Amino acid sequence: MNAYDEYMKGIVVPMRQELTSHGFKELLTAEDVNSHMAEAQGTSLVVINSVCGCAAGLARPAVIEALKESAAKPDHLVTVFAGQDKEATAQMRSFFEEVPPSSPSIALLKDGELAYFIPREQIEDHDVEEITNHLADVLGQVAAK
């Protein structure tokens, strides 16, 4: 591992913990993703985490707040980290190839099928409250079905 990779590995620790401390399971390998997708019944909220300060710094708090606010709770909370866990991220994205890769982003899967996707463009340049409300509305619609 080169010096840059070591540096980045350390930098992302609090970004990972921001989600894992709120119940998200990290999927670190392609095998982790496949295992989750094979077993996951019901709704899975997938956060494709990233280092990007502007959008990712909005996405993580908005997801956490939306989960607190929404009466409808996903059955599974999982995350992959774009740019860090590359194989896991690519494998997760393979389950919703109809949308272009975007990070950070938020996917809501119902029984393994993409039910809703919030790309970076709907996170970046929006405030946390807007993103929170958007996701809370989506959770209510998808998780309630």
PDB file of N, CA, C and O in Angstrom, residues 51-122:
ATOM      1  N   VAL A  51     -15.686  10.503  -0.008  1.00  0.00           N
ATOM      2  CA  VAL A  51     -14.860  11.491   0.664  1.00  0.00           C
ATOM      3  C   VAL A  51     -15.317  12.908   0.347  1.00  0.00           C
ATOM      4  O   VAL A  51     -15.166  13.805   1.153  1.00  0.00           O
ATOM      5  N   CYS A  52     -15.892  13.115  -0.818  1.00  0.00           N
ATOM      6  CA  CYS A  52     -16.257  14.454  -1.279  1.00  0.00           C
ATOM      7  C   CYS A  52     -16.918  15.270  -0.172  1.00  0.00           C
ATOM      8  O   CYS A  52     -18.012  14.941   0.271  1.00  0.00           O
ATOM      9  N   GLY A  53     -16.238  16.286   0.262  1.00  0.00           N
ATOM     10  CA  GLY A  53     -16.698  17.072   1.394  1.00  0.00           C
ATOM     11  C   GLY A  53     -18.036  17.741   1.200  1.00  0.00           C
ATOM     12  O   GLY A  53     -18.889  17.707   2.079  1.00  0.00           O
ATOM     13  N   CYS A  54     -18.251  18.326   0.044  1.00  0.00           N
ATOM     14  CA  CYS A  54     -19.475  19.091  -0.164  1.00  0.00           C
ATOM     15  C   CYS A  54     -20.711  18.205  -0.114  1.00  0.00           C
ATOM     16  O   CYS A  54     -21.593  18.390   0.721  1.00  0.00           O
ATOM     17  N   ALA A  55     -20.793  17.212  -0.962  1.00  0.00           N
ATOM     18  CA  ALA A  55     -21.992  16.385  -1.028  1.00  0.00           C
ATOM     19  C   ALA A  55     -22.040  15.320   0.070  1.00  0.00           C
ATOM     20  O   ALA A  55     -23.084  15.111   0.689  1.00  0.00           O
ATOM     21  N   ALA A  56     -20.928  14.669   0.339  1.00  0.00           N
ATOM     22  CA  ALA A  56     -20.929  13.608   1.352  1.00  0.00           C
ATOM     23  C   ALA A  56     -21.144  14.183   2.738  1.00  0.00           C
ATOM     24  O   ALA A  56     -21.784  13.557   3.590  1.00  0.00           O
ATOM     25  N   GLY A  57     -20.632  15.378   2.969  1.00  0.00           N
ATOM     26  CA  GLY A  57     -20.837  16.047   4.253  1.00  0.00           C
ATOM     27  C   GLY A  57     -22.286  16.430   4.486  1.00  0.00           C
ATOM     28  O   GLY A  57     -22.695  16.688   5.620  1.00  0.00           O
ATOM     29  N   LEU A  58     -23.081  16.468   3.435  1.00  0.00           N
ATOM     30  CA  LEU A  58     -24.524  16.696   3.540  1.00  0.00           C
ATOM     31  C   LEU A  58     -25.282  15.370   3.602  1.00  0.00           C
ATOM     32  O   LEU A  58     -26.250  15.237   4.344  1.00  0.00           O
ATOM     33  N   ALA A  59     -24.838  14.410   2.813  1.00  0.00           N
ATOM     34  CA  ALA A  59     -25.559  13.141   2.687  1.00  0.00           C
ATOM     35  C   ALA A  59     -25.621  12.372   3.997  1.00  0.00           C
ATOM     36  O   ALA A  59     -26.694  11.913   4.403  1.00  0.00           O
ATOM     37  N   ARG A  60     -24.478  12.216   4.664  1.00  0.00           N
ATOM     38  CA  ARG A  60     -24.465  11.408   5.882  1.00  0.00           C
ATOM     39  C   ARG A  60     -25.392  11.964   6.961  1.00  0.00           C
ATOM     40  O   ARG A  60     -26.245  11.226   7.473  1.00  0.00           O
ATOM     41  N   PRO A  61     -25.289  13.244   7.319  1.00  0.00           N
ATOM     42  CA  PRO A  61     -26.212  13.761   8.344  1.00  0.00           C
ATOM     43  C   PRO A  61     -27.681  13.710   7.904  1.00  0.00           C
ATOM     44  O   PRO A  61     -28.570  13.466   8.723  1.00  0.00           O
ATOM     45  N   ALA A  62     -27.937  13.928   6.626  1.00  0.00           N
ATOM     46  CA  ALA A  62     -29.321  13.894   6.127  1.00  0.00           C
ATOM     47  C   ALA A  62     -29.905  12.492   6.237  1.00  0.00           C
ATOM     48  O   ALA A  62     -31.067  12.323   6.637  1.00  0.00           O
ATOM     49  N   VAL A  63     -29.115  11.480   5.911  1.00  0.00           N
ATOM     50  CA  VAL A  63     -29.584  10.093   6.023  1.00  0.00           C
ATOM     51  C   VAL A  63     -29.905   9.769   7.475  1.00  0.00           C
ATOM     52  O   VAL A  63     -30.964   9.204   7.788  1.00  0.00           O
ATOM     53  N   ILE A  64     -29.023  10.134   8.376  1.00  0.00           N
ATOM     54  CA  ILE A  64     -29.216   9.853   9.802  1.00  0.00           C
ATOM     55  C   ILE A  64     -30.472  10.549  10.307  1.00  0.00           C
ATOM     56  O   ILE A  64     -31.290   9.957  11.020  1.00  0.00           O
ATOM     57  N   GLU A  65     -30.650  11.793   9.926  1.00  0.00           N
ATOM     58  CA  GLU A  65     -31.821  12.557  10.368  1.00  0.00           C
ATOM     59  C   GLU A  65     -33.110  11.993   9.773  1.00  0.00           C
ATOM     60  O   GLU A  65     -34.134  11.895  10.451  1.00  0.00           O
ATOM     61  N   ALA A  66     -33.069  11.606   8.499  1.00  0.00           N
ATOM     62  CA  ALA A  66     -34.258  11.039   7.850  1.00  0.00           C
ATOM     63  C   ALA A  66     -34.680   9.748   8.545  1.00  0.00           C
ATOM     64  O   ALA A  66     -35.883   9.494   8.711  1.00  0.00           O
ATOM     65  N   LEU A  67     -33.717   8.948   8.954  1.00  0.00           N
ATOM     66  CA  LEU A  67     -34.046   7.706   9.663  1.00  0.00           C
ATOM     67  C   LEU A  67     -34.701   7.992  11.011  1.00  0.00           C
ATOM     68  O   LEU A  67     -35.590   7.264  11.442  1.00  0.00           O
ATOM     69  N   LYS A  68     -34.272   9.056  11.661  1.00  0.00           N
ATOM     70  CA  LYS A  68     -34.888   9.448  12.947  1.00  0.00           C
ATOM     71  C   LYS A  68     -36.305   9.952  12.732  1.00  0.00           C
ATOM     72  O   LYS A  68     -37.198   9.668  13.524  1.00  0.00           O
ATOM     73  N   GLU A  69     -36.510  10.717  11.672  1.00  0.00           N
ATOM     74  CA  GLU A  69     -37.792  11.380  11.435  1.00  0.00           C
ATOM     75  C   GLU A  69     -38.857  10.480  10.823  1.00  0.00           C
ATOM     76  O   GLU A  69     -40.040  10.669  11.073  1.00  0.00           O
ATOM     77  N   SER A  70     -38.452   9.531  10.001  1.00  0.00           N
ATOM     78  CA  SER A  70     -39.412   8.715   9.265  1.00  0.00           C
ATOM     79  C   SER A  70     -39.988   7.613  10.144  1.00  0.00           C
ATOM     80  O   SER A  70     -39.245   6.901  10.829  1.00  0.00           O
ATOM     81  N   ALA A  71     -41.297   7.474  10.102  1.00  0.00           N
ATOM     82  CA  ALA A  71     -41.945   6.369  10.820  1.00  0.00           C
ATOM     83  C   ALA A  71     -41.644   5.044  10.128  1.00  0.00           C
ATOM     84  O   ALA A  71     -41.587   4.000  10.774  1.00  0.00           O
ATOM     85  N   ALA A  72     -41.445   5.090   8.826  1.00  0.00           N
ATOM     86  CA  ALA A  72     -41.138   3.882   8.046  1.00  0.00           C
ATOM     87  C   ALA A  72     -39.630   3.637   8.109  1.00  0.00           C
ATOM     88  O   ALA A  72     -38.842   4.481   7.714  1.00  0.00           O
ATOM     89  N   LYS A  73     -39.260   2.490   8.633  1.00  0.00           N
ATOM     90  CA  LYS A  73     -37.834   2.153   8.776  1.00  0.00           C
ATOM     91  C   LYS A  73     -37.462   1.046   7.799  1.00  0.00           C
ATOM     92  O   LYS A  73     -38.180   0.056   7.670  1.00  0.00           O
ATOM     93  N   PRO A  74     -36.305   1.205   7.118  1.00  0.00           N
ATOM     94  CA  PRO A  74     -35.840   0.132   6.248  1.00  0.00           C
ATOM     95  C   PRO A  74     -35.495  -1.104   7.088  1.00  0.00           C
ATOM     96  O   PRO A  74     -35.148  -0.982   8.268  1.00  0.00           O
ATOM     97  N   ASP A  75     -35.562  -2.257   6.472  1.00  0.00           N
ATOM     98  CA  ASP A  75     -35.199  -3.492   7.160  1.00  0.00           C
ATOM     99  C   ASP A  75     -33.683  -3.622   7.319  1.00  0.00           C
ATOM    100  O   ASP A  75     -33.213  -4.259   8.260  1.00  0.00           O
ATOM    101  N   HIS A  76     -32.943  -3.030   6.387  1.00  0.00           N
ATOM    102  CA  HIS A  76     -31.485  -3.155   6.389  1.00  0.00           C
ATOM    103  C   HIS A  76     -30.853  -1.800   6.088  1.00  0.00           C
ATOM    104  O   HIS A  76     -31.321  -1.082   5.204  1.00  0.00           O
ATOM    105  N   LEU A  77     -29.773  -1.491   6.806  1.00  0.00           N
ATOM    106  CA  LEU A  77     -28.981  -0.287   6.568  1.00  0.00           C
ATOM    107  C   LEU A  77     -27.578  -0.740   6.205  1.00  0.00           C
ATOM    108  O   LEU A  77     -26.890  -1.357   7.033  1.00  0.00           O
ATOM    109  N   VAL A  78     -27.169  -0.467   4.968  1.00  0.00           N
ATOM    110  CA  VAL A  78     -25.836  -0.877   4.530  1.00  0.00           C
ATOM    111  C   VAL A  78     -25.138   0.269   3.801  1.00  0.00           C
ATOM    112  O   VAL A  78     -25.789   1.186   3.287  1.00  0.00           O
ATOM    113  N   THR A  79     -23.814   0.180   3.770  1.00  0.00           N
ATOM    114  CA  THR A  79     -23.039   1.203   3.101  1.00  0.00           C
ATOM    115  C   THR A  79     -21.808   0.600   2.439  1.00  0.00           C
ATOM    116  O   THR A  79     -21.246  -0.377   2.933  1.00  0.00           O
ATOM    117  N   VAL A  80     -21.457   1.172   1.305  1.00  0.00           N
ATOM    118  CA  VAL A  80     -20.188   0.889   0.638  1.00  0.00           C
ATOM    119  C   VAL A  80     -19.486   2.231   0.479  1.00  0.00           C
ATOM    120  O   VAL A  80     -20.138   3.279   0.470  1.00  0.00           O
ATOM    121  N   PHE A  81     -18.162   2.203   0.373  1.00  0.00           N
ATOM    122  CA  PHE A  81     -17.414   3.460   0.315  1.00  0.00           C
ATOM    123  C   PHE A  81     -16.721   3.580  -1.034  1.00  0.00           C
ATOM    124  O   PHE A  81     -15.733   2.903  -1.311  1.00  0.00           O
ATOM    125  N   ALA A  82     -17.261   4.453  -1.884  1.00  0.00           N
ATOM    126  CA  ALA A  82     -16.688   4.697  -3.214  1.00  0.00           C
ATOM    127  C   ALA A  82     -15.265   5.229  -3.065  1.00  0.00           C
ATOM    128  O   ALA A  82     -14.985   6.043  -2.192  1.00  0.00           O
ATOM    129  N   GLY A  83     -14.381   4.743  -3.917  1.00  0.00           N
ATOM    130  CA  GLY A  83     -13.001   5.197  -3.891  1.00  0.00           C
ATOM    131  C   GLY A  83     -12.153   4.493  -2.848  1.00  0.00           C
ATOM    132  O   GLY A  83     -10.937   4.563  -2.900  1.00  0.00           O
ATOM    133  N   GLN A  84     -12.776   3.820  -1.903  1.00  0.00           N
ATOM    134  CA  GLN A  84     -12.045   3.103  -0.860  1.00  0.00           C
ATOM    135  C   GLN A  84     -12.238   1.595  -0.998  1.00  0.00           C
ATOM    136  O   GLN A  84     -11.280   0.857  -1.097  1.00  0.00           O
ATOM    137  N   ASP A  85     -13.478   1.163  -0.968  1.00  0.00           N
ATOM    138  CA  ASP A  85     -13.799  -0.261  -1.114  1.00  0.00           C
ATOM    139  C   ASP A  85     -14.338  -0.442  -2.529  1.00  0.00           C
ATOM    140  O   ASP A  85     -15.543  -0.587  -2.749  1.00  0.00           O
ATOM    141  N   LYS A  86     -13.416  -0.378  -3.479  1.00  0.00           N
ATOM    142  CA  LYS A  86     -13.781  -0.282  -4.894  1.00  0.00           C
ATOM    143  C   LYS A  86     -14.547  -1.498  -5.403  1.00  0.00           C
ATOM    144  O   LYS A  86     -15.521  -1.351  -6.129  1.00  0.00           O
ATOM    145  N   GLU A  87     -14.115  -2.699  -5.021  1.00  0.00           N
ATOM    146  CA  GLU A  87     -14.806  -3.898  -5.497  1.00  0.00           C
ATOM    147  C   GLU A  87     -16.215  -3.986  -4.921  1.00  0.00           C
ATOM    148  O   GLU A  87     -17.161  -4.334  -5.628  1.00  0.00           O
ATOM    149  N   ALA A  88     -16.360  -3.647  -3.647  1.00  0.00           N
ATOM    150  CA  ALA A  88     -17.687  -3.679  -3.015  1.00  0.00           C
ATOM    151  C   ALA A  88     -18.605  -2.649  -3.670  1.00  0.00           C
ATOM    152  O   ALA A  88     -19.778  -2.933  -3.952  1.00  0.00           O
ATOM    153  N   THR A  89     -18.079  -1.471  -3.939  1.00  0.00           N
ATOM    154  CA  THR A  89     -18.887  -0.417  -4.556  1.00  0.00           C
ATOM    155  C   THR A  89     -19.311  -0.818  -5.965  1.00  0.00           C
ATOM    156  O   THR A  89     -20.486  -0.670  -6.328  1.00  0.00           O
ATOM    157  N   ALA A  90     -18.380  -1.346  -6.729  1.00  0.00           N
ATOM    158  CA  ALA A  90     -18.708  -1.778  -8.092  1.00  0.00           C
ATOM    159  C   ALA A  90     -19.752  -2.889  -8.059  1.00  0.00           C
ATOM    160  O   ALA A  90     -20.690  -2.894  -8.873  1.00  0.00           O
ATOM    161  N   GLN A  91     -19.614  -3.813  -7.112  1.00  0.00           N
ATOM    162  CA  GLN A  91     -20.575  -4.908  -7.024  1.00  0.00           C
ATOM    163  C   GLN A  91     -21.955  -4.395  -6.634  1.00  0.00           C
ATOM    164  O   GLN A  91     -22.965  -4.816  -7.195  1.00  0.00           O
ATOM    165  N   MET A  92     -22.021  -3.472  -5.684  1.00  0.00           N
ATOM    166  CA  MET A  92     -23.321  -2.913  -5.290  1.00  0.00           C
ATOM    167  C   MET A  92     -23.943  -2.185  -6.474  1.00  0.00           C
ATOM    168  O   MET A  92     -25.127  -2.346  -6.761  1.00  0.00           O
ATOM    169  N   ARG A  93     -23.158  -1.399  -7.175  1.00  0.00           N
ATOM    170  CA  ARG A  93     -23.684  -0.664  -8.332  1.00  0.00           C
ATOM    171  C   ARG A  93     -24.194  -1.604  -9.418  1.00  0.00           C
ATOM    172  O   ARG A  93     -25.080  -1.237 -10.186  1.00  0.00           O
ATOM    173  N   SER A  94     -23.655  -2.810  -9.480  1.00  0.00           N
ATOM    174  CA  SER A  94     -24.102  -3.762 -10.500  1.00  0.00           C
ATOM    175  C   SER A  94     -25.552  -4.184 -10.277  1.00  0.00           C
ATOM    176  O   SER A  94     -26.196  -4.678 -11.203  1.00  0.00           O
ATOM    177  N   PHE A  95     -26.078  -3.963  -9.090  1.00  0.00           N
ATOM    178  CA  PHE A  95     -27.471  -4.311  -8.807  1.00  0.00           C
ATOM    179  C   PHE A  95     -28.443  -3.218  -9.256  1.00  0.00           C
ATOM    180  O   PHE A  95     -29.651  -3.411  -9.235  1.00  0.00           O
ATOM    181  N   PHE A  96     -27.897  -2.053  -9.637  1.00  0.00           N
ATOM    182  CA  PHE A  96     -28.751  -0.999 -10.198  1.00  0.00           C
ATOM    183  C   PHE A  96     -28.002  -0.262 -11.302  1.00  0.00           C
ATOM    184  O   PHE A  96     -27.792   0.932 -11.265  1.00  0.00           O
ATOM    185  N   GLU A  97     -27.656  -1.054 -12.320  1.00  0.00           N
ATOM    186  CA  GLU A  97     -26.895  -0.533 -13.457  1.00  0.00           C
ATOM    187  C   GLU A  97     -27.672   0.476 -14.299  1.00  0.00           C
ATOM    188  O   GLU A  97     -27.084   1.180 -15.110  1.00  0.00           O
ATOM    189  N   GLU A  98     -28.991   0.540 -14.092  1.00  0.00           N
ATOM    190  CA  GLU A  98     -29.787   1.481 -14.895  1.00  0.00           C
ATOM    191  C   GLU A  98     -29.521   2.938 -14.522  1.00  0.00           C
ATOM    192  O   GLU A  98     -29.920   3.844 -15.245  1.00  0.00           O
ATOM    193  N   VAL A  99     -28.838   3.181 -13.389  1.00  0.00           N
ATOM    194  CA  VAL A  99     -28.496   4.557 -13.017  1.00  0.00           C
ATOM    195  C   VAL A  99     -26.983   4.735 -13.118  1.00  0.00           C
ATOM    196  O   VAL A  99     -26.224   3.822 -12.785  1.00  0.00           O
ATOM    197  N   PRO A 100     -26.533   5.887 -13.596  1.00  0.00           N
ATOM    198  CA  PRO A 100     -25.090   6.116 -13.708  1.00  0.00           C
ATOM    199  C   PRO A 100     -24.443   6.138 -12.327  1.00  0.00           C
ATOM    200  O   PRO A 100     -25.074   6.575 -11.356  1.00  0.00           O
ATOM    201  N   PRO A 101     -23.186   5.699 -12.233  1.00  0.00           N
ATOM    202  CA  PRO A 101     -22.478   5.756 -10.955  1.00  0.00           C
ATOM    203  C   PRO A 101     -22.456   7.180 -10.417  1.00  0.00           C
ATOM    204  O   PRO A 101     -22.262   8.137 -11.172  1.00  0.00           O
ATOM    205  N   SER A 102     -22.682   7.303  -9.138  1.00  0.00           N
ATOM    206  CA  SER A 102     -22.767   8.607  -8.510  1.00  0.00           C
ATOM    207  C   SER A 102     -22.362   8.439  -7.046  1.00  0.00           C
ATOM    208  O   SER A 102     -22.835   7.535  -6.371  1.00  0.00           O
ATOM    209  N   SER A 103     -21.478   9.311  -6.580  1.00  0.00           N
ATOM    210  CA  SER A 103     -21.134   9.241  -5.161  1.00  0.00           C
ATOM    211  C   SER A 103     -20.873  10.639  -4.624  1.00  0.00           C
ATOM    212  O   SER A 103     -20.269  11.450  -5.311  1.00  0.00           O
ATOM    213  N   PRO A 104     -21.424  10.886  -3.458  1.00  0.00           N
ATOM    214  CA  PRO A 104     -22.259   9.977  -2.694  1.00  0.00           C
ATOM    215  C   PRO A 104     -23.624   9.824  -3.365  1.00  0.00           C
ATOM    216  O   PRO A 104     -24.015  10.652  -4.191  1.00  0.00           O
ATOM    217  N   SER A 105     -24.307   8.787  -2.980  1.00  0.00           N
ATOM    218  CA  SER A 105     -25.678   8.587  -3.453  1.00  0.00           C
ATOM    219  C   SER A 105     -26.396   7.680  -2.467  1.00  0.00           C
ATOM    220  O   SER A 105     -25.776   7.078  -1.589  1.00  0.00           O
ATOM    221  N   ILE A 106     -27.693   7.603  -2.634  1.00  0.00           N
ATOM    222  CA  ILE A 106     -28.534   6.837  -1.725  1.00  0.00           C
ATOM    223  C   ILE A 106     -29.482   5.999  -2.571  1.00  0.00           C
ATOM    224  O   ILE A 106     -30.181   6.530  -3.439  1.00  0.00           O
ATOM    225  N   ALA A 107     -29.480   4.699  -2.319  1.00  0.00           N
ATOM    226  CA  ALA A 107     -30.374   3.799  -3.043  1.00  0.00           C
ATOM    227  C   ALA A 107     -31.307   3.130  -2.052  1.00  0.00           C
ATOM    228  O   ALA A 107     -30.890   2.765  -0.949  1.00  0.00           O
ATOM    229  N   LEU A 108     -32.531   2.975  -2.451  1.00  0.00           N
ATOM    230  CA  LEU A 108     -33.487   2.222  -1.656  1.00  0.00           C
ATOM    231  C   LEU A 108     -33.891   1.021  -2.491  1.00  0.00           C
ATOM    232  O   LEU A 108     -34.392   1.166  -3.610  1.00  0.00           O
ATOM    233  N   LEU A 109     -33.588  -0.157  -1.969  1.00  0.00           N
ATOM    234  CA  LEU A 109     -33.883  -1.406  -2.666  1.00  0.00           C
ATOM    235  C   LEU A 109     -35.030  -2.112  -1.961  1.00  0.00           C
ATOM    236  O   LEU A 109     -35.099  -2.118  -0.738  1.00  0.00           O
ATOM    237  N   LYS A 110     -35.915  -2.681  -2.746  1.00  0.00           N
ATOM    238  CA  LYS A 110     -37.030  -3.464  -2.202  1.00  0.00           C
ATOM    239  C   LYS A 110     -36.879  -4.880  -2.740  1.00  0.00           C
ATOM    240  O   LYS A 110     -36.943  -5.086  -3.956  1.00  0.00           O
ATOM    241  N   ASP A 111     -36.646  -5.819  -1.844  1.00  0.00           N
ATOM    242  CA  ASP A 111     -36.416  -7.219  -2.223  1.00  0.00           C
ATOM    243  C   ASP A 111     -35.370  -7.335  -3.337  1.00  0.00           C
ATOM    244  O   ASP A 111     -35.538  -8.070  -4.299  1.00  0.00           O
ATOM    245  N   GLY A 112     -34.289  -6.569  -3.192  1.00  0.00           N
ATOM    246  CA  GLY A 112     -33.174  -6.648  -4.123  1.00  0.00           C
ATOM    247  C   GLY A 112     -33.306  -5.836  -5.396  1.00  0.00           C
ATOM    248  O   GLY A 112     -32.377  -5.774  -6.190  1.00  0.00           O
ATOM    249  N   GLU A 113     -34.455  -5.207  -5.589  1.00  0.00           N
ATOM    250  CA  GLU A 113     -34.674  -4.391  -6.792  1.00  0.00           C
ATOM    251  C   GLU A 113     -34.638  -2.905  -6.436  1.00  0.00           C
ATOM    252  O   GLU A 113     -35.167  -2.507  -5.399  1.00  0.00           O
ATOM    253  N   LEU A 114     -34.055  -2.103  -7.315  1.00  0.00           N
ATOM    254  CA  LEU A 114     -33.989  -0.666  -7.077  1.00  0.00           C
ATOM    255  C   LEU A 114     -35.391  -0.074  -7.058  1.00  0.00           C
ATOM    256  O   LEU A 114     -36.144  -0.195  -8.016  1.00  0.00           O
ATOM    257  N   ALA A 115     -35.736   0.557  -5.943  1.00  0.00           N
ATOM    258  CA  ALA A 115     -37.039   1.198  -5.811  1.00  0.00           C
ATOM    259  C   ALA A 115     -36.919   2.718  -5.963  1.00  0.00           C
ATOM    260  O   ALA A 115     -37.845   3.372  -6.442  1.00  0.00           O
ATOM    261  N   TYR A 116     -35.764   3.273  -5.561  1.00  0.00           N
ATOM    262  CA  TYR A 116     -35.571   4.720  -5.651  1.00  0.00           C
ATOM    263  C   TYR A 116     -34.083   5.009  -5.539  1.00  0.00           C
ATOM    264  O   TYR A 116     -33.362   4.311  -4.826  1.00  0.00           O
ATOM    265  N   PHE A 117     -33.645   6.056  -6.234  1.00  0.00           N
ATOM    266  CA  PHE A 117     -32.232   6.421  -6.220  1.00  0.00           C
ATOM    267  C   PHE A 117     -32.093   7.930  -6.102  1.00  0.00           C
ATOM    268  O   PHE A 117     -32.760   8.679  -6.821  1.00  0.00           O
ATOM    269  N   ILE A 118     -31.258   8.358  -5.188  1.00  0.00           N
ATOM    270  CA  ILE A 118     -30.954   9.789  -5.028  1.00  0.00           C
ATOM    271  C   ILE A 118     -29.487   9.981  -5.413  1.00  0.00           C
ATOM    272  O   ILE A 118     -28.587   9.593  -4.669  1.00  0.00           O
ATOM    273  N   PRO A 119     -29.240  10.555  -6.605  1.00  0.00           N
ATOM    274  CA  PRO A 119     -27.861  10.746  -7.060  1.00  0.00           C
ATOM    275  C   PRO A 119     -27.225  11.977  -6.405  1.00  0.00           C
ATOM    276  O   PRO A 119     -27.898  12.794  -5.771  1.00  0.00           O
ATOM    277  N   ARG A 120     -25.948  12.088  -6.599  1.00  0.00           N
ATOM    278  CA  ARG A 120     -25.186  13.219  -6.067  1.00  0.00           C
ATOM    279  C   ARG A 120     -25.822  14.567  -6.438  1.00  0.00           C
ATOM    280  O   ARG A 120     -25.863  15.484  -5.631  1.00  0.00           O
ATOM    281  N   GLU A 121     -26.351  14.652  -7.653  1.00  0.00           N
ATOM    282  CA  GLU A 121     -26.925  15.926  -8.116  1.00  0.00           C
ATOM    283  C   GLU A 121     -28.101  16.378  -7.247  1.00  0.00           C
ATOM    284  O   GLU A 121     -28.420  17.558  -7.204  1.00  0.00           O
ATOM    285  N   GLN A 122     -28.774  15.433  -6.585  1.00  0.00           N
ATOM    286  CA  GLN A 122     -29.897  15.784  -5.712  1.00  0.00           C
ATOM    287  C   GLN A 122     -29.456  15.928  -4.250  1.00  0.00           C
ATOM    288  O   GLN A 122     -30.293  16.088  -3.366  1.00  0.00           O
TER     289      GLN A 122
END
